[in-house]
C-alpha cells in the first residue's frame, strides 16, 4: 500500500511539474486571440527609442524633419499613460482635469506643445504607431512639420493592457 501511495504521489508530482496547459489560441467566437505583448524591464528602456526611430522613419518618408526624444515630454507622457489606466479610459484629460499642455508645463517643457496621441491596446509600440498613422488626428500629430521634440510613455497593467502616449512639441 505504501508503494502504491508513493507511486501515485510521484506521478502526481510529475504531472504538476509539467505546468498548466498552454492558453487557448482561439477565443469563444473562433477568432484568434491576440498575442500578449509583455514589456520587460530591458524593453521598457528601449521602447521610447524604438518609437522615435519609427516616427522618424515615417517623418522622413513624409519629407518632414526628424524629432529628438525630450525627457520632459516623455515624463508627461508616462504620467498620462498611468493616469489613463487609473481612469480606465483613453482620453486627453487627466483625472485632475489637466490638459496635455498642462502636463507638459508641469514636467518642465519649455517649448510649444503641439499635440498628443493616445491609445489603450494590447499591441506593441510599433503596432500602435502604425494604427495611429491610419487615423487623421494622431497622424497629424506624428507628421506635424513644426515638431522638433517628442515624448513617448506607456503603462502596462498586470492583465497586459498597455496605455500609450506620444507627445510632440517645438
Short mmCIF file of N, CA and C in Angstrom, two decimals:
data_model
loop_
_atom_site.label_atom_id
_atom_site.label_comp_id
_atom_site.label_asym_id
_atom_site.label_seq_id
_atom_site.Cartn_x
_atom_site.Cartn_y
_atom_site.Cartn_z
N UNK A 1 0.82 -1.18 0.00
CA UNK A 1 0.00 0.00 0.00
C UNK A 1 0.87 1.26 0.00
N UNK A 2 1.93 1.28 0.77
CA UNK A 2 2.82 2.44 0.81
C UNK A 2 3.49 2.66 -0.54
N UNK A 3 3.80 1.54 -1.24
CA UNK A 3 4.44 1.67 -2.54
C UNK A 3 3.47 2.29 -3.55
N UNK A 4 2.22 1.86 -3.54
CA UNK A 4 1.22 2.40 -4.45
C UNK A 4 1.02 3.89 -4.15
N UNK A 5 0.96 4.24 -2.88
CA UNK A 5 0.80 5.65 -2.49
C UNK A 5 1.99 6.48 -2.98
N UNK A 6 3.18 5.93 -2.81
CA UNK A 6 4.39 6.63 -3.25
C UNK A 6 4.39 6.82 -4.76
N UNK A 7 3.99 5.81 -5.53
CA UNK A 7 3.93 5.92 -6.98
C UNK A 7 2.89 6.94 -7.42
N UNK A 8 1.75 6.93 -6.74
CA UNK A 8 0.69 7.90 -7.06
C UNK A 8 1.17 9.32 -6.76
N UNK A 9 1.83 9.50 -5.64
CA UNK A 9 2.37 10.80 -5.26
C UNK A 9 3.43 11.24 -6.26
N UNK A 10 4.29 10.33 -6.68
CA UNK A 10 5.33 10.64 -7.64
C UNK A 10 4.72 11.02 -9.00
N UNK A 11 3.73 10.27 -9.44
CA UNK A 11 3.08 10.56 -10.72
C UNK A 11 2.38 11.92 -10.66
N UNK A 12 1.71 12.19 -9.56
CA UNK A 12 1.05 13.49 -9.40
C UNK A 12 2.04 14.62 -9.39
N UNK A 13 3.19 14.42 -8.75
CA UNK A 13 4.22 15.46 -8.73
C UNK A 13 4.77 15.69 -10.13
N UNK A 14 4.95 14.61 -10.87
CA UNK A 14 5.49 14.74 -12.23
C UNK A 14 4.50 15.51 -13.11
N UNK A 15 3.22 15.22 -12.98
CA UNK A 15 2.23 15.94 -13.77
C UNK A 15 2.17 17.41 -13.37
N UNK A 16 2.25 17.68 -12.09
CA UNK A 16 2.22 19.07 -11.62
C UNK A 16 3.42 19.84 -12.14
N UNK A 17 4.55 19.17 -12.28
CA UNK A 17 5.76 19.83 -12.77
C UNK A 17 5.62 20.22 -14.23
N UNK A 18 4.73 19.56 -14.94
CA UNK A 18 4.54 19.89 -16.35
C UNK A 18 3.90 21.26 -16.51
N UNK A 19 3.27 21.76 -15.51
CA UNK A 19 2.67 23.09 -15.57
C UNK A 19 1.28 23.05 -16.18
N UNK A 20 0.69 24.21 -16.24
CA UNK A 20 -0.65 24.34 -16.80
C UNK A 20 -0.60 24.17 -18.30
N UNK A 21 -1.70 23.72 -18.88
CA UNK A 21 -1.71 23.62 -20.33
C UNK A 21 -1.60 25.00 -20.95
N UNK A 22 -1.10 25.07 -22.18
CA UNK A 22 -0.95 26.38 -22.81
C UNK A 22 -2.33 27.03 -22.98
N UNK A 23 -2.37 28.35 -22.94
CA UNK A 23 -3.66 29.03 -23.09
C UNK A 23 -4.22 28.77 -24.48
N UNK A 24 -5.55 28.84 -24.61
CA UNK A 24 -6.13 28.61 -25.93
C UNK A 24 -5.69 29.70 -26.91
N UNK A 25 -5.60 29.34 -28.18
CA UNK A 25 -5.21 30.31 -29.19
C UNK A 25 -6.41 30.91 -29.90
N UNK A 26 -7.61 30.31 -29.66
CA UNK A 26 -8.83 30.84 -30.26
C UNK A 26 -9.80 31.26 -29.16
N UNK A 27 -10.48 32.35 -29.40
CA UNK A 27 -11.48 32.82 -28.47
C UNK A 27 -12.79 32.08 -28.63
N UNK A 28 -13.79 32.37 -27.79
CA UNK A 28 -15.08 31.67 -27.87
C UNK A 28 -15.77 31.86 -29.22
N UNK A 29 -15.43 32.94 -29.92
CA UNK A 29 -16.04 33.18 -31.22
C UNK A 29 -15.28 32.50 -32.36
N UNK A 30 -14.21 31.76 -32.03
CA UNK A 30 -13.44 31.06 -33.04
C UNK A 30 -12.34 31.89 -33.68
N UNK A 31 -12.27 33.18 -33.33
CA UNK A 31 -11.22 34.04 -33.89
C UNK A 31 -9.95 33.91 -33.04
N UNK A 32 -8.79 34.12 -33.66
CA UNK A 32 -7.53 34.03 -32.89
C UNK A 32 -7.48 35.09 -31.79
N UNK A 33 -6.98 34.67 -30.63
CA UNK A 33 -6.78 35.61 -29.53
C UNK A 33 -5.53 36.43 -29.81
N UNK A 34 -5.51 37.69 -29.35
CA UNK A 34 -4.29 38.49 -29.56
C UNK A 34 -3.13 37.93 -28.74
N UNK A 35 -1.95 38.02 -29.32
CA UNK A 35 -0.75 37.60 -28.61
C UNK A 35 -0.43 38.67 -27.57
N UNK A 36 -0.18 38.25 -26.35
CA UNK A 36 0.11 39.20 -25.28
C UNK A 36 1.52 39.76 -25.44
N UNK A 37 1.62 41.05 -25.51
CA UNK A 37 2.91 41.74 -25.62
C UNK A 37 3.30 42.16 -24.21
N UNK A 38 4.20 41.42 -23.61
CA UNK A 38 4.62 41.69 -22.24
C UNK A 38 5.92 42.48 -22.29
N UNK A 39 5.95 43.63 -21.65
CA UNK A 39 7.11 44.52 -21.67
C UNK A 39 8.03 44.18 -20.50
N UNK A 40 9.26 43.80 -20.82
CA UNK A 40 10.25 43.50 -19.79
C UNK A 40 10.94 44.80 -19.37
N UNK A 41 11.68 44.73 -18.28
CA UNK A 41 12.42 45.90 -17.81
C UNK A 41 13.41 46.41 -18.84
N UNK A 42 14.10 45.49 -19.52
CA UNK A 42 15.07 45.89 -20.54
C UNK A 42 14.36 46.53 -21.72
N UNK A 43 13.23 45.96 -22.12
CA UNK A 43 12.47 46.55 -23.22
C UNK A 43 11.93 47.92 -22.85
N UNK A 44 11.54 48.09 -21.63
CA UNK A 44 10.96 49.37 -21.19
C UNK A 44 11.92 50.53 -21.46
N UNK A 45 13.20 50.30 -21.29
CA UNK A 45 14.20 51.35 -21.53
C UNK A 45 14.41 51.61 -23.02
N UNK A 46 14.18 50.59 -23.85
CA UNK A 46 14.41 50.72 -25.29
C UNK A 46 13.19 51.22 -26.06
N UNK A 47 12.01 51.04 -25.51
CA UNK A 47 10.78 51.37 -26.23
C UNK A 47 10.73 52.82 -26.72
N UNK A 48 11.04 53.81 -25.90
CA UNK A 48 10.97 55.19 -26.43
C UNK A 48 11.89 55.41 -27.63
N UNK A 49 13.04 54.75 -27.65
CA UNK A 49 13.98 54.91 -28.76
C UNK A 49 13.48 54.18 -30.01
N UNK A 50 12.86 53.01 -29.82
CA UNK A 50 12.27 52.31 -30.97
C UNK A 50 11.12 53.13 -31.55
N UNK A 51 10.32 53.72 -30.66
CA UNK A 51 9.21 54.57 -31.12
C UNK A 51 9.76 55.78 -31.88
N UNK A 52 10.79 56.41 -31.34
CA UNK A 52 11.39 57.56 -32.00
C UNK A 52 11.92 57.18 -33.39
N UNK A 53 12.60 56.05 -33.49
CA UNK A 53 13.11 55.60 -34.79
C UNK A 53 11.96 55.38 -35.77
N UNK A 54 10.88 54.77 -35.31
CA UNK A 54 9.72 54.51 -36.19
C UNK A 54 9.09 55.82 -36.63
N UNK A 55 8.89 56.73 -35.70
CA UNK A 55 8.28 58.02 -36.03
C UNK A 55 9.18 58.78 -37.00
N UNK A 56 10.48 58.77 -36.77
CA UNK A 56 11.39 59.49 -37.66
C UNK A 56 11.44 58.87 -39.06
N UNK A 57 11.30 57.57 -39.16
CA UNK A 57 11.23 56.93 -40.48
C UNK A 57 9.97 57.40 -41.22
N UNK A 58 8.86 57.48 -40.50
CA UNK A 58 7.62 57.97 -41.10
C UNK A 58 7.74 59.44 -41.50
N UNK A 59 8.36 60.21 -40.64
CA UNK A 59 8.54 61.64 -40.93
C UNK A 59 9.48 61.83 -42.13
N UNK A 60 10.53 61.03 -42.20
CA UNK A 60 11.44 61.13 -43.34
C UNK A 60 10.69 60.83 -44.64
N UNK A 61 9.86 59.80 -44.61
CA UNK A 61 9.07 59.45 -45.79
C UNK A 61 8.11 60.56 -46.20
N UNK A 62 7.68 61.36 -45.21
CA UNK A 62 6.76 62.47 -45.50
C UNK A 62 7.51 63.77 -45.80
N UNK A 63 8.84 63.72 -45.71
CA UNK A 63 9.64 64.91 -46.01
C UNK A 63 9.62 65.97 -44.92
N UNK A 64 9.44 65.53 -43.66
CA UNK A 64 9.46 66.49 -42.55
C UNK A 64 10.66 66.17 -41.65
N UNK A 65 11.15 67.19 -40.91
CA UNK A 65 12.35 66.99 -40.09
C UNK A 65 12.19 65.93 -39.01
N UNK A 66 13.31 65.31 -38.68
CA UNK A 66 13.34 64.30 -37.61
C UNK A 66 13.12 64.95 -36.25
N UNK A 67 12.69 64.14 -35.31
CA UNK A 67 12.48 64.58 -33.93
C UNK A 67 13.59 64.04 -33.04
N UNK A 68 13.77 64.68 -31.89
CA UNK A 68 14.64 64.15 -30.85
C UNK A 68 13.77 63.83 -29.65
N UNK A 69 14.22 62.86 -28.87
CA UNK A 69 13.49 62.48 -27.67
C UNK A 69 13.70 63.54 -26.60
N UNK A 70 12.62 63.97 -25.98
CA UNK A 70 12.67 65.00 -24.94
C UNK A 70 12.23 64.38 -23.62
N UNK A 71 13.11 64.46 -22.60
CA UNK A 71 12.83 63.86 -21.30
C UNK A 71 11.58 64.43 -20.64
N UNK A 72 11.34 65.71 -20.82
CA UNK A 72 10.18 66.35 -20.16
C UNK A 72 8.87 65.93 -20.83
N UNK A 73 8.87 65.87 -22.16
CA UNK A 73 7.67 65.39 -22.85
C UNK A 73 7.43 63.90 -22.55
N UNK A 74 8.52 63.15 -22.39
CA UNK A 74 8.39 61.73 -22.03
C UNK A 74 7.83 61.59 -20.62
N UNK A 75 8.29 62.42 -19.70
CA UNK A 75 7.75 62.37 -18.33
C UNK A 75 6.26 62.67 -18.33
N UNK A 76 5.85 63.66 -19.09
CA UNK A 76 4.42 63.99 -19.19
C UNK A 76 3.64 62.84 -19.81
N UNK A 77 4.21 62.18 -20.82
CA UNK A 77 3.56 61.06 -21.48
C UNK A 77 3.43 59.86 -20.54
N UNK A 78 4.48 59.58 -19.78
CA UNK A 78 4.43 58.46 -18.83
C UNK A 78 3.38 58.70 -17.75
N UNK A 79 3.36 59.92 -17.23
CA UNK A 79 2.38 60.27 -16.20
C UNK A 79 0.96 60.10 -16.73
N UNK A 80 0.73 60.56 -17.96
CA UNK A 80 -0.62 60.47 -18.51
C UNK A 80 -1.01 59.02 -18.82
N UNK A 81 -0.07 58.21 -19.27
CA UNK A 81 -0.38 56.80 -19.54
C UNK A 81 -0.85 56.11 -18.26
N UNK A 82 -0.16 56.34 -17.18
CA UNK A 82 -0.55 55.75 -15.89
C UNK A 82 -1.91 56.29 -15.45
N UNK A 83 -2.13 57.58 -15.63
CA UNK A 83 -3.38 58.19 -15.21
C UNK A 83 -4.56 57.67 -16.03
N UNK A 84 -4.36 57.44 -17.34
CA UNK A 84 -5.44 56.86 -18.15
C UNK A 84 -5.80 55.48 -17.62
N UNK A 85 -4.80 54.70 -17.22
CA UNK A 85 -5.06 53.38 -16.66
C UNK A 85 -5.90 53.50 -15.39
N UNK A 86 -5.56 54.44 -14.52
CA UNK A 86 -6.31 54.62 -13.29
C UNK A 86 -7.75 55.06 -13.57
N UNK A 87 -7.94 55.86 -14.62
CA UNK A 87 -9.29 56.30 -15.01
C UNK A 87 -10.01 55.23 -15.82
N UNK A 88 -9.26 54.27 -16.32
CA UNK A 88 -9.76 53.22 -17.19
C UNK A 88 -10.48 53.77 -18.42
N UNK A 89 -9.88 54.78 -19.02
CA UNK A 89 -10.40 55.31 -20.28
C UNK A 89 -9.31 56.10 -21.00
N UNK A 90 -9.24 55.90 -22.32
CA UNK A 90 -8.26 56.66 -23.10
C UNK A 90 -8.85 58.02 -23.48
N UNK A 91 -8.33 59.04 -22.87
CA UNK A 91 -8.73 60.39 -23.26
C UNK A 91 -7.64 61.36 -22.89
N UNK A 92 -7.75 62.57 -23.40
CA UNK A 92 -6.64 63.51 -23.30
C UNK A 92 -6.62 64.33 -22.01
N UNK A 93 -7.61 64.15 -21.14
CA UNK A 93 -7.63 64.92 -19.91
C UNK A 93 -7.25 64.05 -18.72
N UNK A 94 -6.47 64.63 -17.82
CA UNK A 94 -6.05 63.92 -16.63
C UNK A 94 -7.16 63.81 -15.62
N UNK A 95 -7.00 62.94 -14.64
CA UNK A 95 -8.01 62.77 -13.59
C UNK A 95 -8.18 64.04 -12.77
N UNK A 96 -7.19 64.92 -12.84
CA UNK A 96 -7.28 66.21 -12.14
C UNK A 96 -7.78 67.32 -13.06
N UNK A 97 -8.23 66.95 -14.28
CA UNK A 97 -8.72 67.94 -15.24
C UNK A 97 -7.63 68.55 -16.10
N UNK A 98 -6.39 68.08 -15.94
CA UNK A 98 -5.28 68.66 -16.69
C UNK A 98 -5.36 68.33 -18.18
N UNK A 99 -4.90 69.27 -18.97
CA UNK A 99 -4.81 69.08 -20.42
C UNK A 99 -3.40 68.59 -20.76
N UNK A 100 -3.18 68.16 -22.00
CA UNK A 100 -1.81 67.78 -22.39
C UNK A 100 -0.83 68.94 -22.20
N UNK A 101 -1.27 70.16 -22.49
CA UNK A 101 -0.39 71.33 -22.31
C UNK A 101 -0.04 71.51 -20.84
N UNK A 102 -1.03 71.36 -19.96
CA UNK A 102 -0.78 71.47 -18.52
C UNK A 102 0.28 70.47 -18.07
N UNK A 103 0.13 69.23 -18.51
CA UNK A 103 1.07 68.17 -18.09
C UNK A 103 2.48 68.43 -18.61
N UNK A 104 2.58 68.92 -19.84
CA UNK A 104 3.90 69.23 -20.40
C UNK A 104 4.55 70.36 -19.60
N UNK A 105 3.79 71.39 -19.27
CA UNK A 105 4.34 72.50 -18.47
C UNK A 105 4.78 72.02 -17.09
N UNK A 106 3.93 71.19 -16.46
CA UNK A 106 4.28 70.66 -15.13
C UNK A 106 5.59 69.88 -15.17
N UNK A 107 5.83 69.20 -16.28
CA UNK A 107 7.07 68.41 -16.42
C UNK A 107 8.27 69.27 -16.80
N UNK A 108 8.04 70.59 -16.97
CA UNK A 108 9.14 71.50 -17.26
C UNK A 108 9.38 71.73 -18.74
N UNK A 109 8.48 71.30 -19.61
CA UNK A 109 8.67 71.50 -21.04
C UNK A 109 8.58 72.99 -21.35
N UNK A 110 9.59 73.52 -22.06
CA UNK A 110 9.67 74.97 -22.30
C UNK A 110 9.35 75.35 -23.75
N UNK A 111 9.02 74.38 -24.59
CA UNK A 111 8.67 74.68 -25.97
C UNK A 111 7.17 74.85 -26.13
N UNK A 112 6.74 74.87 -27.37
CA UNK A 112 5.31 74.94 -27.68
C UNK A 112 4.80 73.52 -27.83
N UNK A 113 3.82 73.16 -27.03
CA UNK A 113 3.23 71.83 -27.12
C UNK A 113 2.33 71.79 -28.35
N UNK A 114 2.52 70.79 -29.22
CA UNK A 114 1.77 70.74 -30.48
C UNK A 114 0.69 69.67 -30.53
N UNK A 115 0.89 68.56 -29.83
CA UNK A 115 -0.14 67.53 -29.91
C UNK A 115 0.20 66.27 -29.15
N UNK A 116 -0.84 65.44 -29.00
CA UNK A 116 -0.73 64.20 -28.24
C UNK A 116 -1.52 63.12 -28.96
N UNK A 117 -0.96 61.92 -28.99
CA UNK A 117 -1.66 60.74 -29.48
C UNK A 117 -1.72 59.75 -28.33
N UNK A 118 -2.88 59.11 -28.15
CA UNK A 118 -3.05 58.17 -27.03
C UNK A 118 -3.68 56.88 -27.54
N UNK A 119 -3.48 55.82 -26.76
CA UNK A 119 -4.06 54.53 -27.13
C UNK A 119 -4.18 53.63 -25.92
N UNK A 120 -5.20 52.79 -25.97
CA UNK A 120 -5.41 51.71 -25.00
C UNK A 120 -5.43 50.43 -25.82
N UNK A 121 -4.46 49.54 -25.61
CA UNK A 121 -4.35 48.39 -26.51
C UNK A 121 -3.53 47.28 -25.86
N UNK A 122 -3.48 46.16 -26.54
CA UNK A 122 -2.58 45.07 -26.16
C UNK A 122 -1.44 44.96 -27.17
N UNK A 123 -1.34 45.93 -28.07
CA UNK A 123 -0.36 45.89 -29.15
C UNK A 123 0.95 46.58 -28.76
N UNK A 124 2.00 46.26 -29.50
CA UNK A 124 3.32 46.84 -29.27
C UNK A 124 3.34 48.32 -29.66
N UNK A 125 4.42 48.97 -29.32
CA UNK A 125 4.58 50.39 -29.68
C UNK A 125 4.57 50.58 -31.19
N UNK A 126 5.19 49.67 -31.93
CA UNK A 126 5.25 49.80 -33.38
C UNK A 126 3.88 49.56 -34.01
N UNK A 127 3.14 48.59 -33.50
CA UNK A 127 1.78 48.36 -33.99
C UNK A 127 0.88 49.55 -33.66
N UNK A 128 1.10 50.14 -32.50
CA UNK A 128 0.30 51.30 -32.09
C UNK A 128 0.59 52.49 -32.98
N UNK A 129 1.86 52.75 -33.27
CA UNK A 129 2.21 53.86 -34.16
C UNK A 129 1.61 53.63 -35.55
N UNK A 130 1.66 52.39 -36.02
CA UNK A 130 1.06 52.08 -37.33
C UNK A 130 -0.44 52.34 -37.30
N UNK A 131 -1.11 52.00 -36.21
CA UNK A 131 -2.55 52.26 -36.10
C UNK A 131 -2.82 53.76 -36.05
N UNK A 132 -1.98 54.51 -35.31
CA UNK A 132 -2.16 55.97 -35.26
C UNK A 132 -2.05 56.58 -36.65
N UNK A 133 -1.18 56.04 -37.48
CA UNK A 133 -0.99 56.59 -38.82
C UNK A 133 -2.22 56.39 -39.70
N UNK A 134 -3.13 55.52 -39.28
CA UNK A 134 -4.37 55.30 -40.03
C UNK A 134 -5.48 56.27 -39.62
N UNK A 135 -5.24 57.04 -38.58
CA UNK A 135 -6.24 57.98 -38.06
C UNK A 135 -5.77 59.41 -38.32
N UNK A 136 -6.65 60.28 -38.84
CA UNK A 136 -6.22 61.63 -39.21
C UNK A 136 -5.61 62.45 -38.05
N UNK A 137 -6.22 62.41 -36.87
CA UNK A 137 -5.71 63.21 -35.75
C UNK A 137 -4.31 62.81 -35.30
N UNK A 138 -4.13 61.54 -34.89
CA UNK A 138 -2.79 61.10 -34.49
C UNK A 138 -1.76 61.22 -35.62
N UNK A 139 -2.19 60.96 -36.85
CA UNK A 139 -1.27 61.08 -38.00
C UNK A 139 -0.76 62.52 -38.11
N UNK A 140 -1.66 63.49 -37.93
CA UNK A 140 -1.26 64.90 -37.99
C UNK A 140 -0.28 65.24 -36.88
N UNK A 141 -0.47 64.66 -35.70
CA UNK A 141 0.46 64.89 -34.58
C UNK A 141 1.84 64.34 -34.94
N UNK A 142 1.89 63.11 -35.43
CA UNK A 142 3.16 62.46 -35.74
C UNK A 142 3.91 63.19 -36.86
N UNK A 143 3.18 63.70 -37.85
CA UNK A 143 3.81 64.32 -39.01
C UNK A 143 3.81 65.85 -38.96
N UNK A 144 3.51 66.43 -37.81
CA UNK A 144 3.48 67.89 -37.69
C UNK A 144 4.83 68.47 -38.11
N UNK A 145 4.82 69.34 -39.13
CA UNK A 145 6.06 69.93 -39.68
C UNK A 145 6.78 70.83 -38.67
N UNK A 146 6.05 71.39 -37.72
CA UNK A 146 6.67 72.28 -36.73
C UNK A 146 7.38 71.52 -35.62
N UNK A 147 7.01 70.26 -35.41
CA UNK A 147 7.54 69.49 -34.28
C UNK A 147 9.03 69.24 -34.43
N UNK A 148 9.72 69.31 -33.30
CA UNK A 148 11.16 69.01 -33.25
C UNK A 148 11.50 68.05 -32.10
N UNK A 149 10.57 67.95 -31.13
CA UNK A 149 10.82 67.10 -29.96
C UNK A 149 9.63 66.17 -29.74
N UNK A 150 9.92 65.01 -29.18
CA UNK A 150 8.89 64.00 -28.94
C UNK A 150 9.08 63.39 -27.57
N UNK A 151 7.98 63.09 -26.93
CA UNK A 151 7.97 62.31 -25.69
C UNK A 151 7.14 61.06 -25.92
N UNK A 152 7.55 59.96 -25.32
CA UNK A 152 6.82 58.71 -25.52
C UNK A 152 6.78 57.95 -24.21
N UNK A 153 5.58 57.61 -23.75
CA UNK A 153 5.44 56.91 -22.49
C UNK A 153 4.37 55.85 -22.56
N UNK A 154 4.40 54.95 -21.59
CA UNK A 154 3.42 53.87 -21.53
C UNK A 154 3.25 53.40 -20.10
N UNK A 155 2.16 52.67 -19.89
CA UNK A 155 1.95 51.97 -18.63
C UNK A 155 1.28 50.65 -18.97
N UNK A 156 1.86 49.53 -18.51
CA UNK A 156 1.26 48.22 -18.75
C UNK A 156 0.65 47.69 -17.47
N UNK A 157 -0.64 47.34 -17.56
CA UNK A 157 -1.35 46.75 -16.43
C UNK A 157 -0.97 45.28 -16.29
N UNK A 158 -1.29 44.70 -15.13
CA UNK A 158 -0.98 43.29 -14.89
C UNK A 158 -1.65 42.37 -15.91
N UNK A 159 -2.83 42.77 -16.43
CA UNK A 159 -3.54 41.93 -17.39
C UNK A 159 -2.96 42.04 -18.80
N UNK A 160 -1.94 42.88 -18.98
CA UNK A 160 -1.27 43.04 -20.27
C UNK A 160 -1.69 44.26 -21.06
N UNK A 161 -2.81 44.89 -20.68
CA UNK A 161 -3.26 46.08 -21.41
C UNK A 161 -2.22 47.18 -21.27
N UNK A 162 -1.97 47.87 -22.39
CA UNK A 162 -0.96 48.93 -22.40
C UNK A 162 -1.62 50.25 -22.77
N UNK A 163 -1.26 51.28 -22.05
CA UNK A 163 -1.73 52.64 -22.30
C UNK A 163 -0.54 53.42 -22.85
N UNK A 164 -0.65 53.92 -24.08
CA UNK A 164 0.43 54.60 -24.76
C UNK A 164 0.11 56.09 -24.89
N UNK A 165 1.14 56.92 -24.76
CA UNK A 165 1.01 58.35 -25.00
C UNK A 165 2.24 58.85 -25.76
N UNK A 166 1.98 59.60 -26.83
CA UNK A 166 3.03 60.25 -27.61
C UNK A 166 2.75 61.74 -27.60
N UNK A 167 3.75 62.54 -27.24
CA UNK A 167 3.63 63.99 -27.23
C UNK A 167 4.64 64.59 -28.20
N UNK A 168 4.27 65.68 -28.88
CA UNK A 168 5.22 66.39 -29.72
C UNK A 168 5.15 67.87 -29.42
N UNK A 169 6.30 68.53 -29.61
CA UNK A 169 6.39 69.96 -29.41
C UNK A 169 7.58 70.54 -30.14
N UNK A 170 7.71 71.87 -30.03
CA UNK A 170 8.82 72.55 -30.70
C UNK A 170 10.06 72.55 -29.84
#
